[in-house]
């Protein structure tokens, strides 16, 4: 699922997380969510990733998307404001 949409979240860190070559709603949401969690100084543990996946499934409410803890781990692996790198 790809679509173009503008972000005006009022949070430069979260907005930076959304700037990717091909905008994927799933990846963009996870990275913006991760950036906000990092900004709140919360460590992203496996349990937090699981909670992020469950939250993303509820918020995005798309029957074509199924977000797992592994999807969250992979989305946050790339260096950026959402990662440790």
Protein backbone atom coordinates (compact mmCIF):
# COMPACT_ATOMS: atom_id res chain seq x y z
CA UNK A 1 0.00 0.00 0.00
CA UNK A 2 1.53 3.26 -1.11
CA UNK A 3 0.01 6.67 -1.29
CA UNK A 4 1.13 10.24 -1.14
CA UNK A 5 -0.02 12.37 1.76
CA UNK A 6 1.32 15.38 3.55
CA UNK A 7 2.25 15.41 7.19
CA UNK A 8 1.91 18.34 9.52
CA UNK A 9 2.35 16.64 12.86
CA UNK A 10 3.97 19.59 14.59
CA UNK A 11 6.86 17.31 15.52
CA UNK A 12 9.98 17.59 13.32
CA UNK A 13 11.25 14.20 14.51
CA UNK A 14 8.04 12.42 13.53
CA UNK A 15 7.84 14.33 10.25
CA UNK A 16 11.43 13.34 9.41
CA UNK A 17 10.42 9.72 9.92
CA UNK A 18 7.84 10.06 7.17
CA UNK A 19 10.24 11.26 4.47
CA UNK A 20 11.14 8.14 2.52
CA UNK A 21 11.62 7.47 -1.19
CA UNK A 22 8.40 5.49 -1.56
CA UNK A 23 5.83 6.31 1.04
CA UNK A 24 4.38 3.17 2.58
CA UNK A 25 1.58 3.87 5.02
CA UNK A 26 2.63 0.93 7.20
CA UNK A 27 6.35 1.80 7.36
CA UNK A 28 5.71 5.54 7.70
CA UNK A 29 3.29 5.00 10.57
CA UNK A 30 5.67 2.65 12.38
CA UNK A 31 8.65 5.01 11.94
CA UNK A 32 6.70 8.07 13.06
CA UNK A 33 5.39 6.09 16.05
CA UNK A 34 8.94 4.96 16.83
CA UNK A 35 10.26 8.53 16.60
CA UNK A 36 7.63 9.70 19.09
CA UNK A 37 8.47 6.86 21.46
CA UNK A 38 12.18 7.70 21.23
CA UNK A 39 11.40 11.38 21.82
CA UNK A 40 9.58 10.32 24.99
CA UNK A 41 12.81 8.50 25.96
CA UNK A 42 11.12 5.11 26.02
CA UNK A 43 13.34 2.15 25.16
CA UNK A 44 11.97 0.12 22.26
CA UNK A 45 12.04 -3.42 23.62
CA UNK A 46 10.41 -6.51 22.07
CA UNK A 47 7.37 -5.89 24.26
CA UNK A 48 7.11 -2.28 23.11
CA UNK A 49 7.46 -3.42 19.48
CA UNK A 50 4.61 -5.90 20.04
CA UNK A 51 2.46 -3.13 21.52
CA UNK A 52 3.35 -0.87 18.58
CA UNK A 53 2.28 -3.60 16.13
CA UNK A 54 -1.06 -4.13 17.88
CA UNK A 55 -1.66 -0.37 18.05
CA UNK A 56 -0.77 0.09 14.37
CA UNK A 57 -3.23 -2.64 13.36
CA UNK A 58 -6.01 -0.90 15.28
CA UNK A 59 -5.16 2.64 14.15
CA UNK A 60 -4.58 1.85 10.48
CA UNK A 61 -7.64 -0.45 10.37
CA UNK A 62 -6.85 -1.87 6.95
CA UNK A 63 -7.82 -5.50 6.23
CA UNK A 64 -5.00 -5.65 3.66
CA UNK A 65 -2.38 -4.81 6.30
CA UNK A 66 -1.27 -7.10 9.06
CA UNK A 67 1.53 -5.61 11.13
CA UNK A 68 3.65 -7.91 13.27
CA UNK A 69 6.39 -7.27 15.83
CA UNK A 70 8.85 -8.35 13.13
CA UNK A 71 7.45 -5.69 10.74
CA UNK A 72 8.04 -3.08 13.45
CA UNK A 73 11.57 -4.36 14.08
CA UNK A 74 12.40 -4.19 10.37
CA UNK A 75 10.89 -0.72 9.91
CA UNK A 76 12.87 0.66 12.84
CA UNK A 77 16.12 -1.04 11.79
CA UNK A 78 17.03 1.64 9.23
CA UNK A 79 18.94 4.57 10.79
CA UNK A 80 16.82 7.59 11.59
CA UNK A 81 15.16 9.46 14.46
CA UNK A 82 13.19 6.28 15.21
CA UNK A 83 16.29 4.10 15.80
CA UNK A 84 19.38 3.82 17.99
CA UNK A 85 21.63 4.10 14.91
